[in-house]
Structure formats: C-alpha cells, structure tokens
Amino acid sequence: MTDLNFTHRFVPAQESPAPRALLLLHGTGGDENDMIPLGRDLDPTAALLSPRGNVLENGMPRFFRRLAEGVFDEEDVIRRAHELADFVSAAAARYEFDPNRVTAVGYSNGANIAASILLLRPEVFAGAVLFRAMVPLVPSALPNLAHVRVLISSGEHDPIVPVENAERLAAMLRTAGADVTLRFEPAGHALSLGDIEAAKSW
Ligand code: MLT
C-alpha cells in the first residue's frame, strides 16, 4: 500500500496554497534531522520533507543496500527508488504541497537515491541538487527529463566518487533531456561552503 512508510520530518511551507517542497535526503548514517538546516538555508519558504532511509547497514540508515562502497545492489536500488517516489506523492497529498514542484536535495547516498528516482520515475522531481552523486544504475531505456533542472556538485578529490563517474551521470541525465549543471568543488566527499553557495545561486 502506498502510505507514509518512512520515518520523516515535515516542516510546512511559508507560502500557500500548493507550495513547493524540498525533499531532503541524508547520506549514509544520517537521519531525518540532518538536512533540515541546509534545506531551510537553501529555500527559506518551501515545505521541507525529510525521510530517514529504510535500510540499515551496521546500524546506519541508508536509502538502498550496497554490496561494497560504490557497488550497489541494483535490484534493491530499483525497489527503494519506487518506494521513495510513492512516499513523495503520498506525502504531497497528506501535507498539501504541490507534487509538481518538488526539488530533491541529496547528499552522497541521498543524492544517489535521488538520481535513481530521476532515472526511474521522471515525473517525481521538477529539480534536483545532487551533492557527491554517482551513477546509481543504468536503466534499460532513458526517461524523458526535459522538464527537470539538475545541479550536480562534486568533489575534485572525492575518494568515493571519481570525477569521471560524476561526468557520466551528468551526461546520462543530459541525454535524457535534463538541464544539467555539473560543477566541481576543490574538496573531497564532505560538503563545503562552496557547495552550499553554488546550490543557493542555482
Ligand atoms: C552510496 O553508497 O550511496 C555511496 O557509496 C555513497 C555513500 O553513501 O557512501
């Protein structure tokens, strides 16, 4: 059944009716509280929806299973991407935000599940900010993402996500029609101030 089957926080918008919303997606070991301050900083008036990943890896919440660092259980990625996409539409009905004005903001594992939803459920997001994302899966056919804006903010020295992997993700989303900005921060896997500033001006 499609229901609100994620532990989550919701912060109402400061505008109405049918406000836009940010879907905030934490990294491995995070929870529904982590991204709230960043979300408010990026958009002072949007509704904020922040779920906790349903998968546990040694007690650390994630949004899908992995076999090793950077090696994903693709079947689980697909299943969890659909589960989260269904959660977003159920939450839009429950909390009365506009399902056509949802922007994902994800870090690391959260960015990877957001990229998976872009590839598998192209109707869910109007935009996506992907911090330290990589190619999460290669779909059998590319979706139509002509209506979607994407910012990929990657680390030049990220030991987990090689530069060419971030470039491959950008190319894939562009081929699907998305309006993609790919930028590199002189940083590793951790976020830095430059990432936040870039997301704000994007
Ligand atoms: C992932 O598992 O999604 C990536 O390896 C990033 C991470 O969460 O460490």
mmCIF file of C-alpha atoms and ligand atoms in Angstrom:
data_model
loop_
_atom_site.group_PDB
_atom_site.id
_atom_site.type_symbol
_atom_site.label_atom_id
_atom_site.label_comp_id
_atom_site.label_asym_id
_atom_site.label_seq_id
_atom_site.Cartn_x
_atom_site.Cartn_y
_atom_site.Cartn_z
ATOM 1 C CA MET A 1 0.000 0.000 0.000
ATOM 2 C CA THR A 2 1.209 3.460 -0.770
ATOM 3 C CA ASP A 3 1.476 5.204 2.563
ATOM 4 C CA LEU A 4 3.822 7.374 4.604
ATOM 5 C CA ASN A 5 6.016 4.383 5.363
ATOM 6 C CA PHE A 6 9.183 6.314 6.105
ATOM 7 C CA THR A 7 10.117 7.844 9.437
ATOM 8 C CA HIS A 8 10.296 11.504 8.454
ATOM 9 C CA ARG A 9 10.082 15.138 9.425
ATOM 10 C CA PHE A 10 7.884 17.623 7.650
ATOM 11 C CA VAL A 11 8.220 21.383 8.001
ATOM 12 C CA PRO A 12 5.340 23.338 6.454
ATOM 13 C CA ALA A 13 5.942 25.974 3.805
ATOM 14 C CA GLN A 14 5.718 29.673 4.491
ATOM 15 C CA GLU A 15 3.627 30.120 1.358
ATOM 16 C CA SER A 16 0.270 28.778 0.217
ATOM 17 C CA PRO A 17 -1.654 27.300 -1.482
ATOM 18 C CA ALA A 18 0.129 24.434 -3.319
ATOM 19 C CA PRO A 19 3.609 25.374 -2.120
ATOM 20 C CA ARG A 20 6.819 23.951 -3.486
ATOM 21 C CA ALA A 21 8.744 21.421 -1.421
ATOM 22 C CA LEU A 22 12.297 20.249 -0.930
ATOM 23 C CA LEU A 23 12.813 16.524 -0.449
ATOM 24 C CA LEU A 24 15.886 16.266 1.794
ATOM 25 C CA LEU A 25 17.909 13.063 1.547
ATOM 26 C CA HIS A 26 20.718 12.384 4.008
ATOM 27 C CA GLY A 27 23.938 10.437 3.491
ATOM 28 C CA THR A 28 24.861 7.034 4.975
ATOM 29 C CA GLY A 29 24.483 7.078 8.763
ATOM 30 C CA GLY A 30 22.339 10.207 8.763
ATOM 31 C CA ASP A 31 18.718 10.663 9.680
ATOM 32 C CA GLU A 32 15.679 12.850 9.058
ATOM 33 C CA ASN A 33 17.121 15.721 11.120
ATOM 34 C CA ASP A 34 20.440 16.177 9.318
ATOM 35 C CA MET A 35 19.381 18.083 6.245
ATOM 36 C CA ILE A 36 16.685 20.345 7.728
ATOM 37 C CA PRO A 37 19.016 23.318 8.430
ATOM 38 C CA LEU A 38 20.565 23.038 4.946
ATOM 39 C CA GLY A 39 17.101 22.847 3.358
ATOM 40 C CA ARG A 40 15.936 25.967 5.222
ATOM 41 C CA ASP A 41 19.126 27.744 4.230
ATOM 42 C CA LEU A 42 18.651 26.856 0.554
ATOM 43 C CA ASP A 43 14.989 27.822 0.471
ATOM 44 C CA PRO A 44 13.566 29.936 3.318
ATOM 45 C CA THR A 45 9.903 29.427 2.342
ATOM 46 C CA ALA A 46 9.453 25.949 0.773
ATOM 47 C CA ALA A 47 7.963 22.991 2.621
ATOM 48 C CA LEU A 48 10.641 20.548 3.792
ATOM 49 C CA LEU A 49 10.120 16.801 3.677
ATOM 50 C CA SER A 50 12.937 14.788 5.191
ATOM 51 C CA PRO A 51 12.673 10.978 5.338
ATOM 52 C CA ARG A 52 15.079 8.595 7.044
ATOM 53 C CA GLY A 53 16.454 5.830 4.826
ATOM 54 C CA ASN A 54 14.693 2.499 5.440
ATOM 55 C CA VAL A 55 17.803 0.336 5.043
ATOM 56 C CA LEU A 56 20.272 -0.287 7.859
ATOM 57 C CA GLU A 57 23.958 -1.016 7.247
ATOM 58 C CA ASN A 58 25.611 -1.848 10.561
ATOM 59 C CA GLY A 59 23.028 0.335 12.256
ATOM 60 C CA MET A 60 23.494 3.223 9.803
ATOM 61 C CA PRO A 61 20.405 4.347 7.877
ATOM 62 C CA ARG A 62 20.665 4.362 4.063
ATOM 63 C CA PHE A 63 18.248 4.582 1.165
ATOM 64 C CA PHE A 64 19.284 1.310 -0.506
ATOM 65 C CA ARG A 65 21.565 -1.685 0.026
ATOM 66 C CA ARG A 66 25.122 -1.771 -1.220
ATOM 67 C CA LEU A 67 27.453 -4.723 -1.630
ATOM 68 C CA ALA A 68 30.585 -2.629 -1.034
ATOM 69 C CA GLU A 69 31.458 1.069 -1.141
ATOM 70 C CA GLY A 70 30.340 2.270 -4.564
ATOM 71 C CA VAL A 71 28.966 -1.174 -5.520
ATOM 72 C CA PHE A 72 25.196 -1.170 -5.346
ATOM 73 C CA ASP A 73 22.565 -3.888 -5.061
ATOM 74 C CA GLU A 74 20.756 -2.781 -8.212
ATOM 75 C CA GLU A 75 17.573 -4.747 -7.539
ATOM 76 C CA ASP A 76 17.304 -3.039 -4.162
ATOM 77 C CA VAL A 77 18.089 0.381 -5.672
ATOM 78 C CA ILE A 78 15.154 -0.045 -8.054
ATOM 79 C CA ARG A 79 12.754 -1.245 -5.365
ATOM 80 C CA ARG A 80 13.722 1.520 -2.919
ATOM 81 C CA ALA A 81 13.555 4.237 -5.571
ATOM 82 C CA HIS A 82 9.944 3.286 -6.309
ATOM 83 C CA GLU A 83 9.147 3.095 -2.595
ATOM 84 C CA LEU A 84 10.514 6.596 -2.006
ATOM 85 C CA ALA A 85 8.806 8.004 -5.114
ATOM 86 C CA ASP A 86 5.477 6.640 -3.819
ATOM 87 C CA PHE A 87 6.181 8.168 -0.411
ATOM 88 C CA VAL A 88 6.689 11.597 -2.017
ATOM 89 C CA SER A 89 3.345 11.510 -3.789
ATOM 90 C CA ALA A 90 1.533 10.217 -0.679
ATOM 91 C CA ALA A 91 3.180 12.981 1.369
ATOM 92 C CA ALA A 92 2.146 15.629 -1.176
ATOM 93 C CA ALA A 93 -1.483 14.559 -0.719
ATOM 94 C CA ARG A 94 -1.206 14.394 3.076
ATOM 95 C CA TYR A 95 0.675 17.666 3.617
ATOM 96 C CA GLU A 96 -0.791 19.539 0.659
ATOM 97 C CA PHE A 97 2.312 20.633 -1.191
ATOM 98 C CA ASP A 98 2.414 20.771 -4.976
ATOM 99 C CA PRO A 99 3.605 17.387 -6.348
ATOM 100 C CA ASN A 100 4.775 19.174 -9.494
ATOM 101 C CA ARG A 101 7.094 21.497 -7.580
ATOM 102 C CA VAL A 102 9.298 19.078 -5.669
ATOM 103 C CA THR A 103 13.079 19.552 -5.709
ATOM 104 C CA ALA A 104 15.277 16.822 -4.302
ATOM 105 C CA VAL A 105 18.335 17.829 -2.291
ATOM 106 C CA GLY A 106 20.520 14.821 -1.596
ATOM 107 C CA TYR A 107 23.974 14.212 -0.211
ATOM 108 C CA SER A 108 26.016 11.106 -1.081
ATOM 109 C CA ASN A 109 23.717 8.083 -0.607
ATOM 110 C CA GLY A 110 20.768 10.532 -0.594
ATOM 111 C CA ALA A 111 21.958 12.023 -3.885
ATOM 112 C CA ASN A 112 22.266 8.532 -5.341
ATOM 113 C CA ILE A 113 18.682 7.585 -4.489
ATOM 114 C CA ALA A 114 17.523 10.938 -5.919
ATOM 115 C CA ALA A 115 19.411 10.174 -9.158
ATOM 116 C CA SER A 116 17.772 6.731 -9.220
ATOM 117 C CA ILE A 117 14.322 8.318 -8.955
ATOM 118 C CA LEU A 118 15.206 10.730 -11.786
ATOM 119 C CA LEU A 119 16.077 7.735 -13.965
ATOM 120 C CA LEU A 120 13.149 5.501 -12.967
ATOM 121 C CA ARG A 121 10.317 7.889 -12.026
ATOM 122 C CA PRO A 122 10.934 11.048 -14.087
ATOM 123 C CA GLU A 123 7.606 12.604 -13.063
ATOM 124 C CA VAL A 124 8.559 12.991 -9.390
ATOM 125 C CA PHE A 125 11.040 15.901 -9.381
ATOM 126 C CA ALA A 126 10.995 19.314 -11.022
ATOM 127 C CA GLY A 127 14.589 19.766 -9.933
ATOM 128 C CA ALA A 128 17.395 18.047 -8.087
ATOM 129 C CA VAL A 129 20.510 19.172 -6.243
ATOM 130 C CA LEU A 130 22.889 16.225 -6.093
ATOM 131 C CA PHE A 131 25.884 16.612 -3.786
ATOM 132 C CA ARG A 132 28.608 13.957 -4.390
ATOM 133 C CA ALA A 133 26.364 11.770 -6.589
ATOM 134 C CA MET A 134 27.428 8.874 -8.772
ATOM 135 C CA VAL A 135 25.758 6.723 -11.442
ATOM 136 C CA PRO A 136 23.379 4.589 -9.342
ATOM 137 C CA LEU A 137 22.179 2.301 -12.144
ATOM 138 C CA VAL A 138 21.925 2.166 -15.918
ATOM 139 C CA PRO A 139 18.251 1.995 -16.890
ATOM 140 C CA SER A 140 17.173 -0.145 -19.838
ATOM 141 C CA ALA A 141 15.741 2.982 -21.506
ATOM 142 C CA LEU A 142 16.408 6.602 -20.639
ATOM 143 C CA PRO A 143 13.409 8.581 -19.307
ATOM 144 C CA ASN A 144 12.294 11.971 -20.635
ATOM 145 C CA LEU A 145 13.679 14.581 -18.217
ATOM 146 C CA ALA A 146 13.089 17.618 -20.443
ATOM 147 C CA HIS A 147 11.216 19.388 -17.614
ATOM 148 C CA VAL A 148 13.908 18.871 -14.958
ATOM 149 C CA ARG A 149 16.810 21.055 -13.786
ATOM 150 C CA VAL A 150 19.689 19.319 -12.077
ATOM 151 C CA LEU A 151 22.720 20.629 -10.221
ATOM 152 C CA ILE A 152 25.481 18.077 -9.626
ATOM 153 C CA SER A 153 28.047 19.383 -7.183
ATOM 154 C CA SER A 154 31.009 17.035 -6.996
ATOM 155 C CA GLY A 155 34.357 16.949 -5.229
ATOM 156 C CA GLU A 156 37.521 17.229 -7.307
ATOM 157 C CA HIS A 157 39.305 14.905 -4.862
ATOM 158 C CA ASP A 158 36.402 12.716 -3.802
ATOM 159 C CA PRO A 159 37.840 9.273 -2.920
ATOM 160 C CA ILE A 160 34.369 7.666 -3.218
ATOM 161 C CA VAL A 161 33.095 9.267 -6.438
ATOM 162 C CA PRO A 162 35.685 9.553 -9.237
ATOM 163 C CA VAL A 163 35.386 12.671 -11.413
ATOM 164 C CA GLU A 164 34.623 10.554 -14.483
ATOM 165 C CA ASN A 165 31.710 8.880 -12.683
ATOM 166 C CA ALA A 166 30.106 12.255 -11.900
ATOM 167 C CA GLU A 167 30.687 13.251 -15.531
ATOM 168 C CA ARG A 168 28.996 10.045 -16.699
ATOM 169 C CA LEU A 169 25.955 10.791 -14.529
ATOM 170 C CA ALA A 170 25.752 14.341 -15.937
ATOM 171 C CA ALA A 171 25.996 13.013 -19.496
ATOM 172 C CA MET A 172 23.286 10.423 -18.872
ATOM 173 C CA LEU A 173 20.868 12.993 -17.430
ATOM 174 C CA ARG A 174 21.630 15.427 -20.270
ATOM 175 C CA THR A 175 20.964 12.742 -22.862
ATOM 176 C CA ALA A 176 17.607 12.218 -21.127
ATOM 177 C CA GLY A 177 16.880 15.922 -21.744
ATOM 178 C CA ALA A 178 17.539 17.408 -18.305
ATOM 179 C CA ASP A 179 19.077 20.855 -17.940
ATOM 180 C CA VAL A 180 22.220 19.810 -16.037
ATOM 181 C CA THR A 181 24.840 21.966 -14.356
ATOM 182 C CA LEU A 182 27.898 19.978 -13.315
ATOM 183 C CA ARG A 183 30.423 21.699 -11.080
ATOM 184 C CA PHE A 184 33.464 20.585 -9.139
ATOM 185 C CA GLU A 185 34.382 21.842 -5.712
ATOM 186 C CA PRO A 186 38.064 21.735 -4.673
ATOM 187 C CA ALA A 187 37.106 19.241 -1.950
ATOM 188 C CA GLY A 188 36.695 15.562 -1.117
ATOM 189 C CA HIS A 189 33.478 13.712 -0.249
ATOM 190 C CA ALA A 190 32.467 16.102 2.545
ATOM 191 C CA LEU A 191 30.376 19.161 1.720
ATOM 192 C CA SER A 192 31.988 22.553 1.836
ATOM 193 C CA LEU A 193 30.735 26.107 1.854
ATOM 194 C CA GLY A 194 31.244 26.411 -1.909
ATOM 195 C CA ASP A 195 28.704 23.616 -2.477
ATOM 196 C CA ILE A 196 26.078 25.428 -0.454
ATOM 197 C CA GLU A 197 26.736 28.760 -2.165
ATOM 198 C CA ALA A 198 26.523 27.094 -5.581
ATOM 199 C CA ALA A 199 23.212 25.448 -4.686
ATOM 200 C CA LYS A 200 21.821 28.763 -3.392
ATOM 201 C CA SER A 201 22.627 30.642 -6.581
ATOM 202 C CA TRP A 202 21.465 27.755 -8.783
HETATM 203 C C1 MLT B 1 26.479 5.085 -1.615
HETATM 204 O O1 MLT B 1 26.558 4.019 -1.039
HETATM 205 O O2 MLT B 1 25.420 5.599 -1.970
HETATM 206 C C2 MLT B 1 27.773 5.766 -1.889
HETATM 207 O O3 MLT B 1 28.814 4.862 -1.711
HETATM 208 C C3 MLT B 1 27.934 6.956 -1.056
HETATM 209 C C4 MLT B 1 27.904 6.640 0.409
HETATM 210 O O4 MLT B 1 26.845 6.635 0.988
HETATM 211 O O5 MLT B 1 28.963 6.400 0.989
#
